[in-house]
Amino acid sequence: MRALLQEMARKARAKLPLLAKGNRDGALLAMARLLEDRWEEVREANRLDLLEAEGAGLSRAKLDRLALREKDLSALTEGLRQIAALPDPLGRIEGLTKRPNGLRVGRMRVPLGLIGFVYEARPGATVEAVAVALKAGNAMLLRGGKEAFRSNQALVALWHEALREAGLPEEAVGLVPTTDREAILEMCRLELLDLLIPRGGEELIRLVQQEARVPVLAHAKGVNHLYVDQKADLSMALRLALNGKTQRPAVCNALEAVLVHEKVAEAFLPRLEAAMREKGVELRACPRALPLLREAVPAQEDEWDREYLDLILRVKVVSGLEEALDHIARFGSRHTEAICTEDPQAAWRFLEEVDASLVLWNASTRFNDGFQLGLGAEIGISTSKLHAYGPMGPLELTTCKWVALGEGQERA
C-alpha cells in the first residue's frame, strides 16, 4: 500500500504545473455536463452502496450522508458552475509596493499542491472537494469511506473524463483503490502530501490529527447553539430552531442546543416543544427548563458538548446574554453559533465575542456551508484557524509566495 500511494502521489505532483496553467474551469464545466448525462450510472452505484450499508446496520445519520438523491444532482452541478464562474485565484500579485530602492515586492497566489482527502460515507464530497481543489490548481488524492466505494469509483471515473476533455492530466485526481483502514494511516505518513484534510466523524479526525506527519486542516464536531434573546421575535426563533434541527439533523451545521433567555422562556418553550414534537424531536432540558416542558427529559451534565446528529435537542434557560456567551465558550466547538434578537447591541456583542467559524444574527445555523455562502462548494469547514476558518473554498486552498520585480537592484 505504501508503494502504491507514493507512486500515485509522485505522478500527481509531477502534473501540478500543467494544472495551474491549464483549463481548470473547462474541467469543472465538463464534470457538470457529465453528471447530468450519466447521473443514473452514479445513482446505480450509490444504490448498491446503500443496500450493502443497510445490511451492515449503518446508522441513520451515516445512511443520510451516503445517499445521493435526485435533488443532489442540481445542487452539485450548480455548485460546479458557480465555482467555474469564480475569479481565478492563481497568479494574482497582492499588495504590490515599491521599496525606496525601486524594487517592487508583493505576494502571488499559488496552489497548496497535492492535497490528501480522507472522508467517510459522503460521495457528494467527491464532487465538491475535487472541484474546489482543482479551481485552485491543486491535485487530490482521495481515500473515501468503504460504504461509498462504488459511488466514489463512479464519480472519479467521470472526473477523469472531464479532465481529459479539458486537456488536463487525469492523475490530478486519484482514488485510493482499497477500503483497508491501513490506507488512512499510510496517507498520514505520506510526506509527499502538502496538506491532509479529514472530513467525517470525531474518531476519524482525531486519528488523522494524532498520526499525521504532514499539515492537517480539520474541523471539530458541530456543537451548534441558537441563543433566543429577551428581545427575540419568538416566531422567528421557532422557525430558526426548526430549520436548524430538523431539515437535516445528520450534518455538522445542524442545531444541537437552544439557549433561552429567562424572560421569554415561559412563552417560548411550550411553543418550541409542540413544534419539535410534530417533527419527532426529543428534548433534553436543564432543571430550569423542565417545569416549562411536558415531555422533555433531564439533560445529563456530560452531554452539553455532545453532537447528536439525530432528532435530539438540548434546551437551557439562561439569565441573559452573559450566561449564553459563557455556555457557548465552554461547550461550543467553534463551528456555528446563532443569536435571535431585535436588539442590535446584543447582536453585535454576540457577533464580536463568540469564537466560531460562522456566527449568525437572525439566521439558521444551516447556512454554514460553502454553497450557501457563495463559494460554490467547500472542501470542508475548518475550525482550527490555521490557515483557514470556516468553509474552505478555492481561495482557502491557495497560499502566497513573495515575488520581487526589479531593474537590476543590488543589496548594499
Tab-separated table of C-alpha atoms in Angstrom:
chain	number	residue	atom	x	y	z
A	1	MET	CA	0.000	0.000	0.000
A	2	ARG	CA	2.778	2.429	0.848
A	3	ALA	CA	4.488	1.953	-2.513
A	4	LEU	CA	1.176	2.397	-4.358
A	5	LEU	CA	0.337	5.645	-2.566
A	6	GLN	CA	3.830	7.004	-3.122
A	7	GLU	CA	3.584	6.247	-6.849
A	8	MET	CA	0.159	7.912	-7.105
A	9	ALA	CA	1.458	10.946	-5.208
A	10	ARG	CA	4.579	11.288	-7.366
A	11	LYS	CA	2.549	11.165	-10.579
A	12	ALA	CA	0.096	13.752	-9.273
A	13	ARG	CA	2.848	16.108	-8.085
A	14	ALA	CA	4.555	15.897	-11.466
A	15	LYS	CA	1.396	17.238	-13.120
A	16	LEU	CA	0.882	20.235	-10.829
A	17	PRO	CA	2.424	22.774	-13.267
A	18	LEU	CA	0.048	21.581	-16.015
A	19	LEU	CA	-2.923	22.042	-13.698
A	20	ALA	CA	-2.022	25.570	-12.699
A	21	LYS	CA	-1.702	26.663	-16.326
A	22	GLY	CA	-4.486	24.525	-17.777
A	23	ASN	CA	-8.193	24.808	-18.489
A	24	ARG	CA	-9.408	24.113	-14.947
A	25	ASP	CA	-12.762	25.825	-15.442
A	26	GLY	CA	-13.316	23.704	-18.539
A	27	ALA	CA	-12.862	20.575	-16.455
A	28	LEU	CA	-15.447	21.793	-13.928
A	29	LEU	CA	-17.977	22.553	-16.649
A	30	ALA	CA	-17.318	19.208	-18.319
A	31	MET	CA	-17.917	17.450	-14.992
A	32	ALA	CA	-21.248	19.255	-14.572
A	33	ARG	CA	-22.362	18.083	-18.003
A	34	LEU	CA	-21.146	14.520	-17.433
A	35	LEU	CA	-23.050	14.341	-14.143
A	36	GLU	CA	-26.246	15.379	-15.932
A	37	ASP	CA	-25.671	12.881	-18.745
A	38	ARG	CA	-24.579	9.958	-16.570
A	39	TRP	CA	-26.405	10.538	-13.287
A	40	GLU	CA	-28.236	7.237	-13.467
A	41	GLU	CA	-24.916	5.388	-13.562
A	42	VAL	CA	-23.839	7.184	-10.423
A	43	ARG	CA	-27.205	6.550	-8.747
A	44	GLU	CA	-26.969	2.830	-9.525
A	45	ALA	CA	-23.542	2.612	-7.904
A	46	ASN	CA	-24.901	4.533	-4.940
A	47	ARG	CA	-27.922	2.223	-4.714
A	48	LEU	CA	-25.617	-0.777	-4.359
A	49	ASP	CA	-23.613	1.025	-1.680
A	50	LEU	CA	-26.809	1.845	0.222
A	51	LEU	CA	-28.068	-1.733	0.073
A	52	GLU	CA	-24.818	-3.050	1.477
A	53	ALA	CA	-24.674	-0.337	4.139
A	54	GLU	CA	-28.244	-1.005	5.278
A	55	GLY	CA	-27.464	-4.700	5.522
A	56	ALA	CA	-24.419	-3.896	7.645
A	57	GLY	CA	-26.557	-1.854	10.051
A	58	LEU	CA	-25.101	1.576	9.231
A	59	SER	CA	-26.604	4.318	11.398
A	60	ARG	CA	-29.408	6.540	10.124
A	61	ALA	CA	-27.106	9.559	10.184
A	62	LYS	CA	-24.485	7.851	8.019
A	63	LEU	CA	-27.092	6.478	5.613
A	64	ASP	CA	-28.370	10.031	5.158
A	65	ARG	CA	-24.898	11.250	4.259
A	66	LEU	CA	-24.274	8.274	1.985
A	67	ALA	CA	-27.426	8.658	-0.123
A	68	LEU	CA	-27.321	10.532	-3.441
A	69	ARG	CA	-30.817	11.825	-4.171
A	70	GLU	CA	-32.291	13.257	-7.342
A	71	LYS	CA	-32.157	16.766	-5.855
A	72	ASP	CA	-28.419	16.362	-5.253
A	73	LEU	CA	-27.783	16.449	-8.995
A	74	SER	CA	-28.931	20.055	-9.357
A	75	ALA	CA	-27.020	21.138	-6.242
A	76	LEU	CA	-23.790	19.514	-7.413
A	77	THR	CA	-23.976	20.782	-10.994
A	78	GLU	CA	-24.935	24.295	-9.925
A	79	GLY	CA	-22.039	24.265	-7.475
A	80	LEU	CA	-19.614	23.202	-10.203
A	81	ARG	CA	-20.785	26.000	-12.470
A	82	GLN	CA	-20.604	28.563	-9.678
A	83	ILE	CA	-17.031	27.556	-8.900
A	84	ALA	CA	-16.107	27.759	-12.580
A	85	ALA	CA	-17.525	31.287	-12.687
A	86	LEU	CA	-15.449	32.467	-9.726
A	87	PRO	CA	-12.339	34.556	-10.482
A	88	ASP	CA	-9.176	32.515	-10.941
A	89	PRO	CA	-7.418	32.667	-7.557
A	90	LEU	CA	-3.979	31.956	-9.036
A	91	GLY	CA	-1.319	34.298	-10.355
A	92	ARG	CA	-2.604	37.483	-8.773
A	93	ILE	CA	0.013	39.661	-7.101
A	94	GLU	CA	-1.414	41.183	-3.946
A	95	GLY	CA	-0.156	44.206	-2.036
A	96	LEU	CA	2.420	45.255	-4.634
A	97	THR	CA	4.509	48.065	-3.139
A	98	LYS	CA	7.613	49.943	-4.211
A	99	ARG	CA	10.634	49.985	-1.925
A	100	PRO	CA	12.885	53.076	-1.638
A	101	ASN	CA	15.403	51.397	-3.978
A	102	GLY	CA	12.746	50.955	-6.657
A	103	LEU	CA	12.234	47.221	-6.079
A	104	ARG	CA	8.563	46.266	-6.316
A	105	VAL	CA	7.530	43.473	-3.960
A	106	GLY	CA	4.237	41.653	-3.488
A	107	ARG	CA	2.686	38.272	-2.820
A	108	MET	CA	1.484	35.924	-5.561
A	109	ARG	CA	-1.331	33.396	-5.048
A	110	VAL	CA	-0.204	29.835	-5.753
A	111	PRO	CA	-1.713	26.355	-5.172
A	112	LEU	CA	-1.038	24.474	-1.962
A	113	GLY	CA	-0.006	21.467	-4.084
A	114	LEU	CA	-1.075	17.861	-3.504
A	115	ILE	CA	-3.944	17.522	-1.040
A	116	GLY	CA	-4.876	14.277	0.653
A	117	PHE	CA	-8.573	13.994	1.468
A	118	VAL	CA	-9.759	11.333	3.921
A	119	TYR	CA	-13.525	11.222	4.294
A	120	GLU	CA	-16.342	8.941	5.300
A	121	ALA	CA	-19.665	7.974	3.683
A	122	ARG	CA	-20.236	11.209	1.769
A	123	PRO	CA	-19.930	10.702	-2.016
A	124	GLY	CA	-21.129	14.228	-2.773
A	125	ALA	CA	-17.813	15.402	-1.348
A	126	THR	CA	-16.062	13.548	-4.175
A	127	VAL	CA	-17.530	16.174	-6.491
A	128	GLU	CA	-17.364	19.223	-4.237
A	129	ALA	CA	-13.921	18.744	-2.719
A	130	VAL	CA	-12.250	17.947	-6.024
A	131	ALA	CA	-13.924	20.923	-7.704
A	132	VAL	CA	-12.672	23.337	-5.050
A	133	ALA	CA	-9.170	21.886	-5.153
A	134	LEU	CA	-8.928	21.907	-8.955
A	135	LYS	CA	-10.133	25.503	-9.201
A	136	ALA	CA	-7.143	26.459	-7.069
A	137	GLY	CA	-4.733	24.352	-9.150
A	138	ASN	CA	-4.299	21.552	-6.615
A	139	ALA	CA	-4.149	17.805	-7.213
A	140	MET	CA	-6.145	15.433	-4.990
A	141	LEU	CA	-5.544	12.007	-3.507
A	142	LEU	CA	-8.837	10.650	-2.164
A	143	ARG	CA	-9.477	7.972	0.399
A	144	GLY	CA	-13.252	7.710	0.775
A	145	GLY	CA	-15.240	5.623	3.216
A	146	LYS	CA	-15.740	1.948	2.454
A	147	GLU	CA	-19.539	2.415	2.469
A	148	ALA	CA	-19.298	4.739	-0.563
A	149	PHE	CA	-16.631	2.883	-2.526
A	150	ARG	CA	-18.755	2.148	-5.638
A	151	SER	CA	-20.180	5.689	-5.667
A	152	ASN	CA	-16.717	7.211	-5.397
A	153	GLN	CA	-15.370	4.988	-8.173
A	154	ALA	CA	-18.172	6.121	-10.483
A	155	LEU	CA	-17.615	9.790	-9.681
A	156	VAL	CA	-13.832	9.667	-10.015
A	157	ALA	CA	-14.248	7.949	-13.408
A	158	LEU	CA	-16.332	10.953	-14.500
A	159	TRP	CA	-13.665	13.317	-13.157
A	160	HIS	CA	-11.057	11.536	-15.286
A	161	GLU	CA	-13.250	12.010	-18.368
A	162	ALA	CA	-13.767	15.686	-17.537
A	163	LEU	CA	-10.036	16.242	-17.064
A	164	ARG	CA	-9.226	14.573	-20.393
A	165	GLU	CA	-11.854	16.682	-22.176
A	166	ALA	CA	-10.221	19.816	-20.768
A	167	GLY	CA	-6.742	18.680	-21.781
A	168	LEU	CA	-5.660	18.121	-18.188
A	169	PRO	CA	-3.916	15.059	-16.708
A	170	GLU	CA	-6.260	12.574	-15.053
A	171	GLU	CA	-3.523	11.842	-12.490
A	172	ALA	CA	-4.625	15.094	-10.836
A	173	VAL	CA	-7.471	13.155	-9.162
A	174	GLY	CA	-6.624	9.797	-7.649
A	175	LEU	CA	-8.797	7.435	-5.619
A	176	VAL	CA	-7.054	5.023	-3.256
A	177	PRO	CA	-8.209	1.645	-4.641
A	178	THR	CA	-8.846	-0.042	-1.308
A	179	THR	CA	-11.138	0.313	1.682
A	180	ASP	CA	-8.494	-1.077	4.032
A	181	ARG	CA	-8.239	1.162	7.108
A	182	GLU	CA	-4.465	0.851	6.903
A	183	ALA	CA	-4.640	3.185	3.896
A	184	ILE	CA	-5.653	6.035	6.223
A	185	LEU	CA	-2.542	5.533	8.332
A	186	GLU	CA	-0.362	5.336	5.232
A	187	MET	CA	-1.785	8.634	3.989
A	188	CYS	CA	-0.976	10.174	7.366
A	189	ARG	CA	2.640	9.103	6.802
A	190	LEU	CA	2.767	10.159	3.141
A	191	GLU	CA	5.173	13.087	3.257
A	192	LEU	CA	4.629	13.821	-0.444
A	193	LEU	CA	1.322	15.437	0.580
A	194	ASP	CA	1.312	19.197	1.111
A	195	LEU	CA	-1.862	19.052	3.186
A	196	LEU	CA	-4.160	16.400	4.645
A	197	ILE	CA	-7.844	17.135	5.215
A	198	PRO	CA	-10.006	14.694	7.181
A	199	ARG	CA	-13.763	15.076	6.872
A	200	GLY	CA	-16.017	12.853	8.916
A	201	GLY	CA	-16.708	11.818	12.462
A	202	GLU	CA	-14.814	12.835	15.561
A	203	GLU	CA	-12.973	9.491	15.721
A	204	LEU	CA	-11.617	9.803	12.172
A	205	ILE	CA	-10.492	13.399	12.647
A	206	ARG	CA	-8.756	12.635	15.935
A	207	LEU	CA	-6.969	9.647	14.356
A	208	VAL	CA	-5.647	11.736	11.463
A	209	GLN	CA	-4.532	14.570	13.743
A	210	GLN	CA	-2.673	12.146	16.010
A	211	GLU	CA	-0.966	10.142	13.262
A	212	ALA	CA	-0.228	12.719	10.553
A	213	ARG	CA	3.310	13.676	9.620
A	214	VAL	CA	2.075	16.399	7.281
A	215	PRO	CA	0.000	19.534	7.963
A	216	VAL	CA	-3.656	18.812	8.782
A	217	LEU	CA	-6.628	21.121	8.271
A	218	ALA	CA	-9.670	19.751	10.090
A	219	HIS	CA	-12.991	20.622	11.640
A	220	ALA	CA	-14.294	19.718	15.059
A	221	LYS	CA	-17.735	18.304	15.698
A	222	GLY	CA	-20.640	20.708	15.222
A	223	VAL	CA	-21.929	21.526	18.716
A	224	ASN	CA	-24.022	24.463	17.483
A	225	HIS	CA	-26.251	26.756	19.569
A	226	LEU	CA	-29.122	29.168	18.979
A	227	TYR	CA	-29.485	31.826	21.666
A	228	VAL	CA	-33.029	33.225	21.914
A	229	ASP	CA	-32.630	36.680	23.444
A	230	GLN	CA	-35.212	38.511	25.570
A	231	LYS	CA	-35.854	40.801	22.585
A	232	ALA	CA	-36.193	37.995	20.052
A	233	ASP	CA	-39.067	37.659	17.622
A	234	LEU	CA	-40.296	34.350	19.037
A	235	SER	CA	-41.947	33.239	15.808
A	236	MET	CA	-38.658	33.784	14.002
A	237	ALA	CA	-36.762	31.974	16.752
A	238	LEU	CA	-39.086	28.997	16.410
A	239	ARG	CA	-38.541	28.845	12.647
A	240	LEU	CA	-34.770	29.077	13.050
A	241	ALA	CA	-34.762	26.300	15.646
A	242	LEU	CA	-36.880	24.031	13.464
A	243	ASN	CA	-34.787	24.644	10.382
A	244	GLY	CA	-31.518	24.189	12.240
A	245	LYS	CA	-32.568	20.949	13.936
A	246	THR	CA	-34.954	19.153	11.605
A	247	GLN	CA	-34.040	19.985	8.000
A	248	ARG	CA	-31.011	17.647	8.051
A	249	PRO	CA	-30.167	16.573	11.600
A	250	ALA	CA	-27.248	14.375	10.488
A	251	VAL	CA	-24.991	17.175	9.208
A	252	CYS	CA	-22.334	19.179	11.030
A	253	ASN	CA	-24.152	22.527	10.807
A	254	ALA	CA	-27.349	21.178	12.386
A	255	LEU	CA	-28.532	22.751	15.637
A	256	GLU	CA	-27.756	20.830	18.837
A	257	ALA	CA	-28.864	23.219	21.596
A	258	VAL	CA	-31.179	26.167	22.206
A	259	LEU	CA	-30.378	28.690	24.946
A	260	VAL	CA	-33.405	30.737	26.008
A	261	HIS	CA	-33.439	33.987	27.992
A	262	GLU	CA	-35.325	33.519	31.255
A	263	LYS	CA	-37.675	36.415	30.475
A	264	VAL	CA	-39.092	34.698	27.374
A	265	ALA	CA	-38.700	31.056	28.415
A	266	GLU	CA	-42.288	30.657	29.682
A	267	ALA	CA	-43.692	31.999	26.423
A	268	PHE	CA	-41.252	30.278	24.074
A	269	LEU	CA	-40.534	26.808	25.430
A	270	PRO	CA	-44.078	25.345	25.175
A	271	ARG	CA	-44.222	26.504	21.539
A	272	LEU	CA	-40.808	25.012	20.885
A	273	GLU	CA	-41.840	21.696	22.422
A	274	ALA	CA	-45.064	21.460	20.413
A	275	ALA	CA	-43.299	22.221	17.131
A	276	MET	CA	-40.434	19.822	17.826
A	277	ARG	CA	-42.830	17.051	18.897
A	278	GLU	CA	-44.503	17.223	15.479
A	279	LYS	CA	-41.093	16.599	13.885
A	280	GLY	CA	-40.231	13.732	16.220
A	281	VAL	CA	-37.557	15.619	18.145
A	282	GLU	CA	-36.723	14.595	21.712
A	283	LEU	CA	-35.957	17.498	24.072
A	284	ARG	CA	-33.362	17.189	26.833
A	285	ALA	CA	-33.639	20.087	29.243
A	286	CYS	CA	-31.857	21.781	32.118
A	287	PRO	CA	-33.551	21.960	35.573
A	288	ARG	CA	-34.921	25.468	34.910
A	289	ALA	CA	-36.469	24.429	31.584
A	290	LEU	CA	-38.013	21.126	32.698
A	291	PRO	CA	-41.031	22.631	34.568
A	292	LEU	CA	-41.992	24.537	31.403
A	293	LEU	CA	-42.000	21.400	29.237
A	294	ARG	CA	-44.343	18.391	29.315
A	295	GLU	CA	-42.344	15.567	27.772
A	296	ALA	CA	-38.692	16.637	27.986
A	297	VAL	CA	-36.172	14.519	29.842
A	298	PRO	CA	-33.370	15.876	32.039
A	299	ALA	CA	-30.160	16.703	30.206
A	300	GLN	CA	-27.149	14.977	31.721
A	301	GLU	CA	-24.206	17.152	32.709
A	302	ASP	CA	-21.823	15.228	30.433
A	303	GLU	CA	-23.865	15.746	27.254
A	304	TRP	CA	-23.777	19.537	26.879
A	305	ASP	CA	-20.852	19.236	24.459
A	306	ARG	CA	-22.290	16.289	22.513
A	307	GLU	CA	-23.034	16.266	18.798
A	308	TYR	CA	-26.120	14.065	18.343
A	309	LEU	CA	-26.529	14.129	14.539
A	310	ASP	CA	-30.057	12.979	15.310
A	311	LEU	CA	-33.521	14.287	16.271
A	312	ILE	CA	-32.435	15.238	19.801
A	313	LEU	CA	-32.193	18.823	21.036
A	314	ARG	CA	-30.845	20.254	24.288
A	315	VAL	CA	-32.663	23.186	25.919
A	316	LYS	CA	-31.266	25.501	28.579
A	317	VAL	CA	-32.726	28.579	30.275
A	318	VAL	CA	-30.106	31.280	30.850
A	319	SER	CA	-30.177	34.513	32.816
A	320	GLY	CA	-29.132	36.563	29.805
A	321	LEU	CA	-26.531	37.182	27.137
A	322	GLU	CA	-23.629	36.889	29.569
A	323	GLU	CA	-24.553	33.348	30.616
A	324	ALA	CA	-25.236	32.380	26.997
A	325	LEU	CA	-21.766	33.559	25.974
A	326	ASP	CA	-20.174	31.683	28.877
A	327	HIS	CA	-22.055	28.481	27.980
A	328	ILE	CA	-21.022	28.668	24.312
A	329	ALA	CA	-17.404	29.375	25.250
A	330	ARG	CA	-17.402	26.290	27.494
A	331	PHE	CA	-19.361	23.789	25.407
A	332	GLY	CA	-19.278	25.059	21.804
A	333	SER	CA	-16.953	23.589	19.189
A	334	ARG	CA	-16.108	26.796	17.241
A	335	HIS	CA	-18.266	25.589	14.352
A	336	THR	CA	-21.533	27.591	14.115
A	337	GLU	CA	-23.385	29.816	16.600
A	338	ALA	CA	-26.502	31.961	16.157
A	339	ILE	CA	-28.442	34.624	18.032
A	340	CYS	CA	-32.078	35.608	17.512
A	341	THR	CA	-32.777	39.147	18.700
A	342	GLU	CA	-34.139	42.524	17.642
A	343	ASP	CA	-31.525	44.254	19.837
A	344	PRO	CA	-28.567	45.365	17.650
A	345	GLN	CA	-26.346	45.966	20.669
A	346	ALA	CA	-26.806	42.394	21.919
A	347	ALA	CA	-26.383	41.045	18.386
A	348	TRP	CA	-23.129	42.860	17.743
A	349	ARG	CA	-21.699	41.788	21.068
A	350	PHE	CA	-22.582	38.184	20.186
A	351	LEU	CA	-21.041	38.524	16.701
A	352	GLU	CA	-17.827	40.002	18.084
A	353	GLU	CA	-17.294	37.808	21.145
A	354	VAL	CA	-18.377	34.330	20.026
A	355	ASP	CA	-15.449	32.299	18.695
A	356	ALA	CA	-16.871	30.208	15.842
A	357	SER	CA	-16.185	29.777	12.139
A	358	LEU	CA	-19.600	31.319	11.353
A	359	VAL	CA	-21.626	33.491	13.726
A	360	LEU	CA	-25.149	34.440	12.620
A	361	TRP	CA	-27.704	37.062	13.612
A	362	ASN	CA	-31.324	36.064	12.915
A	363	ALA	CA	-30.415	33.198	10.588
A	364	SER	CA	-30.238	29.404	10.746
A	365	THR	CA	-27.063	27.516	11.591
A	366	ARG	CA	-27.654	25.539	8.382
A	367	PHE	CA	-26.057	28.386	6.406
A	368	ASN	CA	-22.523	27.354	7.398
A	369	ASP	CA	-21.917	25.791	4.015
A	370	GLY	CA	-19.680	26.786	1.131
A	371	PHE	CA	-22.502	26.714	-1.412
A	372	GLN	CA	-24.769	28.859	0.771
A	373	LEU	CA	-22.004	31.391	1.443
A	374	GLY	CA	-21.216	31.898	-2.236
A	375	LEU	CA	-18.162	29.641	-2.650
A	376	GLY	CA	-19.946	27.206	-4.979
A	377	ALA	CA	-18.944	24.332	-2.688
A	378	GLU	CA	-16.437	23.557	0.040
A	379	ILE	CA	-13.773	21.008	0.776
A	380	GLY	CA	-14.700	21.187	4.455
A	381	ILE	CA	-15.311	23.578	7.336
A	382	SER	CA	-12.161	24.426	9.234
A	383	THR	CA	-12.429	25.118	12.960
A	384	SER	CA	-8.676	25.189	13.516
A	385	LYS	CA	-7.965	28.720	12.148
A	386	LEU	CA	-4.636	27.834	10.510
A	387	HIS	CA	-4.725	28.768	7.800
A	388	ALA	CA	-8.468	28.932	7.166
A	389	TYR	CA	-11.512	29.380	9.430
A	390	GLY	CA	-14.929	28.281	8.217
A	391	PRO	CA	-15.931	26.825	4.821
A	392	MET	CA	-12.876	26.328	2.637
A	393	GLY	CA	-13.331	27.380	-0.973
A	394	PRO	CA	-10.753	27.815	-3.741
A	395	LEU	CA	-9.064	30.843	-2.154
A	396	GLU	CA	-8.542	28.922	1.095
A	397	LEU	CA	-6.684	26.214	-0.864
A	398	THR	CA	-4.020	28.639	-2.040
A	399	THR	CA	-1.080	30.228	-0.319
A	400	CYS	CA	1.083	33.232	-1.130
A	401	LYS	CA	4.700	33.361	-2.146
A	402	TRP	CA	6.705	36.568	-2.239
A	403	VAL	CA	7.740	37.951	-5.622
A	404	ALA	CA	10.036	40.861	-6.351
A	405	LEU	CA	10.185	42.860	-9.603
A	406	GLY	CA	13.487	44.617	-10.092
A	407	GLU	CA	15.560	46.602	-12.554
A	408	GLY	CA	18.986	45.321	-11.587
A	409	GLN	CA	18.910	46.323	-7.913
A	410	GLU	CA	21.702	45.019	-5.707
A	411	ARG	CA	21.701	44.938	-1.912
A	412	ALA	CA	24.170	47.416	-0.464
